[in-house]
XYZ file of C-alpha atoms in Angstrom:
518
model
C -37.779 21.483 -0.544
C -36.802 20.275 3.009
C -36.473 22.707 5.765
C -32.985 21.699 6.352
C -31.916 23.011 2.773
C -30.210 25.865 2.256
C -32.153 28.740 0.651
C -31.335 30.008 -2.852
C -30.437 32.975 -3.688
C -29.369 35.540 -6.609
C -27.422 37.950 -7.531
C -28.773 40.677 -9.392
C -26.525 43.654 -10.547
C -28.093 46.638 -13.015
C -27.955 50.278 -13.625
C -29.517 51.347 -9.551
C -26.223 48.204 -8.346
C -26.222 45.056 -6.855
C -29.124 43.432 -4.989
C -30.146 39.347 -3.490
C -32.954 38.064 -4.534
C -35.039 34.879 -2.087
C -35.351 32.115 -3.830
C -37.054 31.157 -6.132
C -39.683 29.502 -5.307
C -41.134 32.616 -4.710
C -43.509 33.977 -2.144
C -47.652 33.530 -3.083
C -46.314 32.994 -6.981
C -45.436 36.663 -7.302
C -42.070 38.230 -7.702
C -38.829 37.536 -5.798
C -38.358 39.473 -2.556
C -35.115 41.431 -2.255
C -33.097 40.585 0.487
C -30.292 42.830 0.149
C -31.130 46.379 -1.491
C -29.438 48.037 -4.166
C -25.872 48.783 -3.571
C -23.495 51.206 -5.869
C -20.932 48.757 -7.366
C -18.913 48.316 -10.442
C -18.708 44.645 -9.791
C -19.399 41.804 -7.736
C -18.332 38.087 -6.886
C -19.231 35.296 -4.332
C -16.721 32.969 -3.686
C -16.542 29.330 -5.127
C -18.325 28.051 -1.796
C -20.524 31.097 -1.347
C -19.758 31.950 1.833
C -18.266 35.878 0.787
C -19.929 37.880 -1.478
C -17.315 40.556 -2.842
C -18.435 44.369 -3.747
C -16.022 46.877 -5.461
C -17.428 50.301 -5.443
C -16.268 53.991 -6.777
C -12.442 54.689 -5.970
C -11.031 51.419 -5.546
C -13.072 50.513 -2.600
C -13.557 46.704 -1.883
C -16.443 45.804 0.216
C -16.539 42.185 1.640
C -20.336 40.732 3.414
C -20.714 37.349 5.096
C -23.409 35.565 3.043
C -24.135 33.099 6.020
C -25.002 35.965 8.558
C -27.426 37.826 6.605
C -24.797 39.419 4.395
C -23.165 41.459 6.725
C -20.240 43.645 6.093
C -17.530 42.026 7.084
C -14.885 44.716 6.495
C -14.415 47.164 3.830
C -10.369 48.718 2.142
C -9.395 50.856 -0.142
C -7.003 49.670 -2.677
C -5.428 52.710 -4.876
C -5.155 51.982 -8.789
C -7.621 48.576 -8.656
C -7.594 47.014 -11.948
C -8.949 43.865 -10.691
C -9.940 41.796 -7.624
C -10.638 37.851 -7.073
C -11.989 35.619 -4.493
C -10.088 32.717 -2.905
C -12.454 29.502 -2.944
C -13.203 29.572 0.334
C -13.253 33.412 1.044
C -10.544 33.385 3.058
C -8.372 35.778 0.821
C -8.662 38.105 -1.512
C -6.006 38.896 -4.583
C -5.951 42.759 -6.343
C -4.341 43.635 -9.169
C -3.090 47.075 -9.200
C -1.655 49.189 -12.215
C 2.157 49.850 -12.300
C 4.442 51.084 -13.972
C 8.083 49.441 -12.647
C 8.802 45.860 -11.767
C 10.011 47.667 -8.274
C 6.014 47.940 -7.743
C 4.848 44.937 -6.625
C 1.487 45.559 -7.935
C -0.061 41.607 -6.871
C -1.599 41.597 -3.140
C -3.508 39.077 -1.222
C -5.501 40.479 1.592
C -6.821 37.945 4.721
C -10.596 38.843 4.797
C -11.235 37.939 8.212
C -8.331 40.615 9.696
C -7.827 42.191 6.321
C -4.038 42.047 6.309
C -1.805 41.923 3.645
C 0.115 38.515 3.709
C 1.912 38.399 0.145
C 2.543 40.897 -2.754
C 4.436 40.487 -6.028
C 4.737 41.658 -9.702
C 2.946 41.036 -12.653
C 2.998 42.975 -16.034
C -0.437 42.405 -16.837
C -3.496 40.181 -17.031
C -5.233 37.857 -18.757
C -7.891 35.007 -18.807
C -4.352 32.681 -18.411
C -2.414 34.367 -15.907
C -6.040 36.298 -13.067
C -6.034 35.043 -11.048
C -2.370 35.217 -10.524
C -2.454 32.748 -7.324
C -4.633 29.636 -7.787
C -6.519 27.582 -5.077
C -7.500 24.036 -4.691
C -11.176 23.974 -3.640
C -10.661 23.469 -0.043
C -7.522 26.240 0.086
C -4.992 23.791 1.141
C -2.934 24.208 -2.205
C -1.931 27.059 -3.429
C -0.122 27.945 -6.700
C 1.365 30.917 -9.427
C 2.751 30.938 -12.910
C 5.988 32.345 -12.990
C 9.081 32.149 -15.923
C 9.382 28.577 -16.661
C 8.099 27.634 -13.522
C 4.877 26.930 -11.634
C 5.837 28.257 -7.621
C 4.346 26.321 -4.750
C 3.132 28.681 -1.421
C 1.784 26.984 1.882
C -1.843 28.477 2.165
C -1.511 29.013 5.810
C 1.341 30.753 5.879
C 2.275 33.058 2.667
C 5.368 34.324 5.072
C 7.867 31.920 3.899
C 7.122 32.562 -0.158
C 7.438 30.080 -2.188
C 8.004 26.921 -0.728
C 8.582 24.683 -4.057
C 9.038 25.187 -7.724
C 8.251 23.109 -10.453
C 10.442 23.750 -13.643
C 8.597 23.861 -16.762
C 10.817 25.280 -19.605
C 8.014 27.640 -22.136
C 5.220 26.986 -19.516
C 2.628 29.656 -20.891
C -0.358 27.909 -18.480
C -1.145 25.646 -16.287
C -4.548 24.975 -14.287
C -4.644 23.264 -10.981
C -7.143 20.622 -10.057
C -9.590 21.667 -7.515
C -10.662 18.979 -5.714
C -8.301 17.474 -4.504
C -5.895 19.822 -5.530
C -3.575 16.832 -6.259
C -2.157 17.464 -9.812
C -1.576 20.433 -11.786
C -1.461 20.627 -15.676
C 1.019 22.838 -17.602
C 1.005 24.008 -21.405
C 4.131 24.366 -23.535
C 2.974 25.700 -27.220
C 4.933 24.633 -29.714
C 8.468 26.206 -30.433
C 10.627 25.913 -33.214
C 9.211 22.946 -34.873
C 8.758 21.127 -31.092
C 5.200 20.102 -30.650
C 2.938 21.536 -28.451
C 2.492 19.528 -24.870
C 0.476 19.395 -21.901
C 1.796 17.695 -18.768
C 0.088 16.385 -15.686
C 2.491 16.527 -12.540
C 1.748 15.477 -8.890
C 1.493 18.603 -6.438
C 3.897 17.002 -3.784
C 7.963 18.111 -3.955
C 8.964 14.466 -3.696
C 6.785 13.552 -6.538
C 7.677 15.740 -9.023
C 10.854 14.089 -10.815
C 8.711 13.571 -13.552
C 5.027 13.824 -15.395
C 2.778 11.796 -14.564
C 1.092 11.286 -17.979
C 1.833 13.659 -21.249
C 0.127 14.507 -24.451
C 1.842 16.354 -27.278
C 0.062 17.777 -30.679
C 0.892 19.839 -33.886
C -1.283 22.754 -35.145
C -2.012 23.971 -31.321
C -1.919 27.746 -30.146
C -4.080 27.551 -27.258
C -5.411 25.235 -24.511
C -8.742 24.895 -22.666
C -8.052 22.431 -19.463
C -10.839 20.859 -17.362
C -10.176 18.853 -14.292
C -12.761 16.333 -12.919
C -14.086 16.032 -9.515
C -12.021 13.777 -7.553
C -8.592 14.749 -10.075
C -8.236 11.960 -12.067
C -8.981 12.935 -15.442
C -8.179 15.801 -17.497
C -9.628 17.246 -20.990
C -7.572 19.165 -23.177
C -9.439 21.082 -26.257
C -6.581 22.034 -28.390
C -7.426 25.189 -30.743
C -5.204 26.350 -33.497
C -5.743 29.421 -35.003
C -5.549 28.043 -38.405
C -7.452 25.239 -40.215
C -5.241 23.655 -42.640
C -8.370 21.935 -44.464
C -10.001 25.543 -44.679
C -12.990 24.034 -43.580
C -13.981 26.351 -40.990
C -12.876 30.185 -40.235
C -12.816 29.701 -36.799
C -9.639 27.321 -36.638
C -9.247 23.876 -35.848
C -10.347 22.610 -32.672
C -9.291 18.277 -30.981
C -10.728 17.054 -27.372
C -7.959 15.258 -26.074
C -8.393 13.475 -22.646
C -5.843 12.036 -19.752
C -5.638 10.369 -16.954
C -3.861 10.963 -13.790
C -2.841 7.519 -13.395
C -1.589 7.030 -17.301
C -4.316 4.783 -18.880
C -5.676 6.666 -21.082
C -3.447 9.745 -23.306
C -5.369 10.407 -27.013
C -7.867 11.664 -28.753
C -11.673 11.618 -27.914
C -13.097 9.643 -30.624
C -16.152 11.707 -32.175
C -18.518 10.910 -34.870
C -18.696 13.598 -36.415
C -15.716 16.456 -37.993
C -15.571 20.287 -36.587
C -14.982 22.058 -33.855
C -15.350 21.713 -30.502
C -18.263 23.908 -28.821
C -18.485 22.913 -25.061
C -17.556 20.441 -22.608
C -18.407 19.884 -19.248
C -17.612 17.023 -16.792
C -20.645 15.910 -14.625
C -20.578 16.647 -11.006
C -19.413 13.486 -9.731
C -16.703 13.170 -12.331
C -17.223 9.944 -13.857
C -18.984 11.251 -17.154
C -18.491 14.410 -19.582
C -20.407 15.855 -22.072
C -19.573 17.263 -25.806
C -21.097 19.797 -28.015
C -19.411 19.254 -31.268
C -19.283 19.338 -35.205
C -20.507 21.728 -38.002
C -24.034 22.713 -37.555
C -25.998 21.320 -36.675
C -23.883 20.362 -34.101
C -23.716 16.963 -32.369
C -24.026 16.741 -28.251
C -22.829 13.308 -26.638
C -22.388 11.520 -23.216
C -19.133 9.354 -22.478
C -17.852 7.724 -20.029
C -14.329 8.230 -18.128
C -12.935 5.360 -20.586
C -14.111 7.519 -23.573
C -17.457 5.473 -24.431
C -20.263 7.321 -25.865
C -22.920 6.530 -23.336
C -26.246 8.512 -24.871
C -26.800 10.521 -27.964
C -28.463 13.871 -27.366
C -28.934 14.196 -31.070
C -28.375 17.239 -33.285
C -29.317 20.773 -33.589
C -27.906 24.777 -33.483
C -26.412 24.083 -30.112
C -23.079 25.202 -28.999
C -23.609 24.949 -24.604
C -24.193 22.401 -22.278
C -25.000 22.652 -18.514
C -24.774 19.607 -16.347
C -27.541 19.607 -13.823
C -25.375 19.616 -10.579
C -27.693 16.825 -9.164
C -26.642 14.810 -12.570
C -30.349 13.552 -13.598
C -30.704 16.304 -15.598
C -28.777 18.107 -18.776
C -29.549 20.846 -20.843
C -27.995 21.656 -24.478
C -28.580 25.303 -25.828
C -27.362 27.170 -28.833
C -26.705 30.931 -27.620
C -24.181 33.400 -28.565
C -25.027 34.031 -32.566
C -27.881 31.213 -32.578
C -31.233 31.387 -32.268
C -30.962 30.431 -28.166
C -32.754 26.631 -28.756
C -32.909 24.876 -25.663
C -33.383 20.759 -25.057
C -34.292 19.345 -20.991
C -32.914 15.685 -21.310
C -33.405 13.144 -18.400
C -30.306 11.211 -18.391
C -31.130 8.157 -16.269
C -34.460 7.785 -18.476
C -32.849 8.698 -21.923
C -35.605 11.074 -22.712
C -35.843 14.443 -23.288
C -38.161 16.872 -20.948
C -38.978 19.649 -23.064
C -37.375 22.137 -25.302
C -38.103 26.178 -25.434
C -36.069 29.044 -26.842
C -33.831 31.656 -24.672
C -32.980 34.300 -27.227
C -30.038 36.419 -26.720
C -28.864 34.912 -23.923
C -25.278 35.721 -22.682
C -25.076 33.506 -19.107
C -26.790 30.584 -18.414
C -26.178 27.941 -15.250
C -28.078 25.275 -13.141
C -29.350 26.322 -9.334
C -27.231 24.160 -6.663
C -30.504 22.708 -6.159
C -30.620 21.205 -9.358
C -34.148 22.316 -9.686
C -34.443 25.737 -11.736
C -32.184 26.523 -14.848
C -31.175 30.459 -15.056
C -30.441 32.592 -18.579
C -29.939 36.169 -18.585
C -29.379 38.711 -21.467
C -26.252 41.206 -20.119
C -24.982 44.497 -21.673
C -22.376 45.196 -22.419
C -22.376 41.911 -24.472
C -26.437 43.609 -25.757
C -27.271 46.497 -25.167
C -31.251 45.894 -25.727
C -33.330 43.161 -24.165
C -31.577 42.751 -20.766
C -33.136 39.907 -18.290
C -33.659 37.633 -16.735
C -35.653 33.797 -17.273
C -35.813 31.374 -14.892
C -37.212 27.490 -16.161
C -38.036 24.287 -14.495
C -35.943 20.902 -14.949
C -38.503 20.291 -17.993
C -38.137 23.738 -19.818
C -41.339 25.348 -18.440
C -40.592 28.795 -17.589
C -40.796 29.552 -14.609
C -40.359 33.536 -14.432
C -39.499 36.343 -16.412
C -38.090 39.747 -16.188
C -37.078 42.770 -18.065
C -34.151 45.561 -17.312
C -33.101 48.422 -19.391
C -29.341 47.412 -17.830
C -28.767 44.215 -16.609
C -24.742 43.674 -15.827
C -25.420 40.092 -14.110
C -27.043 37.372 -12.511
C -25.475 34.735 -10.605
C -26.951 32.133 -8.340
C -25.174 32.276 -5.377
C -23.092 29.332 -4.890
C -23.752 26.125 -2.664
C -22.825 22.426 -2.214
C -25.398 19.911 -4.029
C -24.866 18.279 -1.501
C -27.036 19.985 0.786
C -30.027 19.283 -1.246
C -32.454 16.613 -0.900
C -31.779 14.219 -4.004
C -33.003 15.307 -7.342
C -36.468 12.594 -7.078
C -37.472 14.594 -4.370
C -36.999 18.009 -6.105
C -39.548 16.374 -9.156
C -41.891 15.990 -6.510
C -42.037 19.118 -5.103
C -41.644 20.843 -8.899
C -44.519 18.772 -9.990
C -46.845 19.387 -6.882
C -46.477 23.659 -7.738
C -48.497 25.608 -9.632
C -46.901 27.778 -12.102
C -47.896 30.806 -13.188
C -46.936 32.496 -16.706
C -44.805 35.916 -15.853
C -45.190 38.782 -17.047
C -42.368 41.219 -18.060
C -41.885 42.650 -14.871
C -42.140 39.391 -12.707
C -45.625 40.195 -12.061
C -47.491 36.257 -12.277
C -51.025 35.924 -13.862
C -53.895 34.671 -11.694
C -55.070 31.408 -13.539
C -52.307 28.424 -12.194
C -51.174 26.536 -15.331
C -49.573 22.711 -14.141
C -46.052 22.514 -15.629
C -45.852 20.636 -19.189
C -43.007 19.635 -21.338
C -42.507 21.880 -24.589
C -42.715 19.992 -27.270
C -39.331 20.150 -29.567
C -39.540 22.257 -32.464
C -38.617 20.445 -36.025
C -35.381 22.863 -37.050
C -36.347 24.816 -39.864
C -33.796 24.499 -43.021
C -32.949 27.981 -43.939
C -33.623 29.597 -47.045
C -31.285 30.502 -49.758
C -29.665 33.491 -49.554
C -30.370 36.306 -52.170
C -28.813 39.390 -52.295
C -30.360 42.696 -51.026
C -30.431 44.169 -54.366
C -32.100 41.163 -55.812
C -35.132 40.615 -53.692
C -37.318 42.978 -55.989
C -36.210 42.824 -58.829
C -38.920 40.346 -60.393
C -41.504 43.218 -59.167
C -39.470 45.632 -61.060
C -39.150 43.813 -64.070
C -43.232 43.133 -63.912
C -43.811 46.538 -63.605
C -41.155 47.843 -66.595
C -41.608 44.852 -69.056
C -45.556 44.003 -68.501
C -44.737 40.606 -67.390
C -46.609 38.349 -65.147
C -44.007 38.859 -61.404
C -45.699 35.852 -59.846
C -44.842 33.633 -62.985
C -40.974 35.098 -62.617
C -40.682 33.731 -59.621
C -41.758 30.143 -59.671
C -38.922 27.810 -60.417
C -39.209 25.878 -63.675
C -40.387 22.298 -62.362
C -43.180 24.655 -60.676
C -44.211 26.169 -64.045
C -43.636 22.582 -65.733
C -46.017 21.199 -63.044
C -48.119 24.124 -63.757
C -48.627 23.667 -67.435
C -49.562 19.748 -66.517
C -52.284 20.339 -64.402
C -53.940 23.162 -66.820
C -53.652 20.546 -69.949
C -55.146 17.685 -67.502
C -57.763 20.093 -66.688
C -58.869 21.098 -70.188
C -58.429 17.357 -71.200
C -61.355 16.430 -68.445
C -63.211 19.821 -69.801
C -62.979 18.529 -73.652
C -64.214 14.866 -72.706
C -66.941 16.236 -70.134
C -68.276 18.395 -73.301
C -68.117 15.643 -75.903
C -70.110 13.101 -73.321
C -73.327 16.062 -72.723
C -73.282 15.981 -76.413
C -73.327 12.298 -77.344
């Protein structure tokens, strides 16, 4: 790594609280040095950018540290009744939710972290993945954004004062996500109403541009909405979920990957080669390709292009993940959640894959901003047994390993790719280390072992299922009817084949016999 790069850095939070790890690499090949000690917290956050690293203690305390100066406290307030907290990209506010109990309560605040004053309040009944945070940021803070009754409400970022200085009428808008960067566009929801479709719109961010959408999608059988903006705000993908699947071919629901264009070329479906749902998607970090996990298992992964053209096949397998390396050499499909945790390293630009390995259990999983290392941890309270954390190279390698009784999270702390050498240089460096094999507790052994790719497992086909009361019951019926249990449980063709090769053999023994006697 260059000396100009930024160092990495994570952020570990278990039963003693939160702590920042260095790196990795780490020091001598040993265990990561702790840069920050424990501190007593119920949660933590950075911001988007990285720069503010958020702490909320015991009694609705909220303790804010500057990441770039050694995390030190920048100011700490108490907030009475904290339900929740969030970040602004940039760190330069931060939102609270408080409980209430009368719309009179304007329960919503946004605090400025660098003089800690409260610039904006209002009401909100509740929260939920849809509607927290309640005020949404571009990437660079110079839009800013809430839902409200039919309505998406427009604030200027610098200064909340004046309230809302636009509103964009939506009739049945339940949400809406606004593009980051730029923060350009914004795209709203409607679900469907009284035999009216469901919709999602795309509308420019500017007053004088907002007469009407500009580009529209509507669909039957939708209840909810997953929206993902590209980098640069020119395309959008819409997975469409409804909670029913007419052709009772999956439990789940039905699930369609719908994709649109800021500038109206393209509004349909994403053409997929295979039926089922949709697992994961995931634009690449300059915003010109995305990525699909989909189908019945095994489950199909795929590269296309912003026109909708499958570029590379990652081929098939339990997988229902995929992280974009945020260099974009590099991709990595996984299966976690109720599979086995199967992961495949593919090189895009060579159309190979690295490596493969297995992650079991594994509830988070994300790149470094280096695109070097690849993260999974096991968290309660998702599991309750097994908490840790594994760190792996580019290839799948693993790279360290270690254990918690309670692990609550790990996060790398967030920083622009951009500040990284390219990812040909990072090979070099990963490929000139020697990598030692760690031991539960992050301890490495002493013999150096050169990085190699792990081969891919062949996916074993599961066996049929028998029911618990069934799996002895040839032993039993051995034991109570004198029969032969081994014999009861071969398959016919295997007693058939059986029966065959004893007659062969006492063919060969009768004509063997008759020859010595001749």
């Amino acid at each position: 790594m260059e000396p100009s790069s930024p160092p990495l850095e994570i952020l570990v939070r278990g039963s003693e609280g939160a702590c920042i790890w260095k790196g990795p690499p780490f020091k001598d090949g040993g265990g990561p040095s702790v840069e920050v000690e424990n501190i007593r917290c119920n949660s933590s956050k950075f911001s988007d950018d990285g720069s503010v690293l958020m702490i909320m203690k015991e009694d609705s305390v909220i303790s804010l540290y500057d990441c770039k100066s050694k995390f030190t406290e920048i100011r700490s307030f108490q907030v009475p009744n904290l339900v929740s907290a969030a970040l602004s990209p940039c760190g330069t506010f931060v939102q609270t939710f408080q409980k209430s109990t009368t719309p009179q309560d304007k329960n919503v605040a946004l605090w400025e972290t660098k003089n800690g004053d409260d610039v904006h309040r209002h009401f909100q009944k509740n929260t939920s993945k849809a509607t927290w945070p309640s005020i949404r940021f571009s990437s660079d803070e110079t839009v800013a954004c809430r839902l409200a009754t039919n309505e998406i409400q427009f604030f200027d970022p610098k200064d909340f004062s004046k309230g809302f200085v636009n509103r964009l009428r939506v009739p049945s808008i339940a949400a809406f996500e606004l593009s980051a960067l730029p923060g350009s566009h914004v795209a709203a929801f409607v679900p469907e109403s009284k035999g009216s479709p469901a919709s999602v719109q795309i509308y420019n961010c500017k007053k004088e541009l907002q007469d009407q959408a500009v580009a529209r999608r509507s669909f039957f059988r939708c209840s909810t909405v997953q929206l993902h903006w590209n980098r640069g705000s020119t395309g959008l993908l819409v997975v469409a979920q409804a909670d029913v699947d007419k052709t009772n071919q999956s439990y789940y629901g039905e699930t369609k990957l719908n994709y649109l264009t800021t500038d109206g070329s393209h509004e349909g479906l994403v053409s997929l080669r295979k039926e089922g749902p949709i697992h994961d998607v995931q634009w690449s970090y300059c915003g010109t390709k995305f990525a699909v996990v989909y189908g019945f298992m095994p489950a199909t992964a795929t590269i296309f292009d912003r026109k909708c053209r499958p570029l590379l096949e990652l081929g098939s397998g339990p997988y229902n993940t995929i992280r974009w390396n945020p260099k974009g050499k590099f991709i990595c499909i996984a299966g976690f959640g109720n599979l086995p945790g199967d992961m495949a390293f593919w090189d895009y630009e060579e159309n190979k894959q690295l490596g493969a390995t297995r992650a079991e259990c594994s509830v988070t999983s994300e790149w470094s901003p280096d695109g070097q290392f690849f993260m999974t941890a096991t968290t309660a309270p998702r599991l309750q047994v097994d908490n840790g954390i594994k760190i792996f190279h580019y290839n799948g390698s693993r790279f360290f390993k270690r254990m918690y009784d309670k692990l609550y999270q790990a996060d790398w702390r967030p920083e622009s790719p951009d500040k990284f050498p390219e990812i040909v240089d990072l090979v070099k460096t990963v490929d000139s280390l020697a990598i030692k094999d760690a031991k539960p507790q992050g301890q490495g052994s002493s013999a150096p072992r050169k990085t190699q790719p792990t081969p891919m497992k062949a996916p074993v086909k599961p066996a049929a299922y028998r029911p618990p009361h069934a799996k002895q019951a040839a032993a039993i019926q051995a034991e109570l009817l004198g029969r032969d249990s081994s014999a009861e449980q071969m398959s016919k063709n295997a007693l058939k084949n059986k029966k065959k090769r004893e007659k062969q053999k006492e063919k060969k023994a009768a004509a063997g016999g008759s020859e010595t006697s001749s």
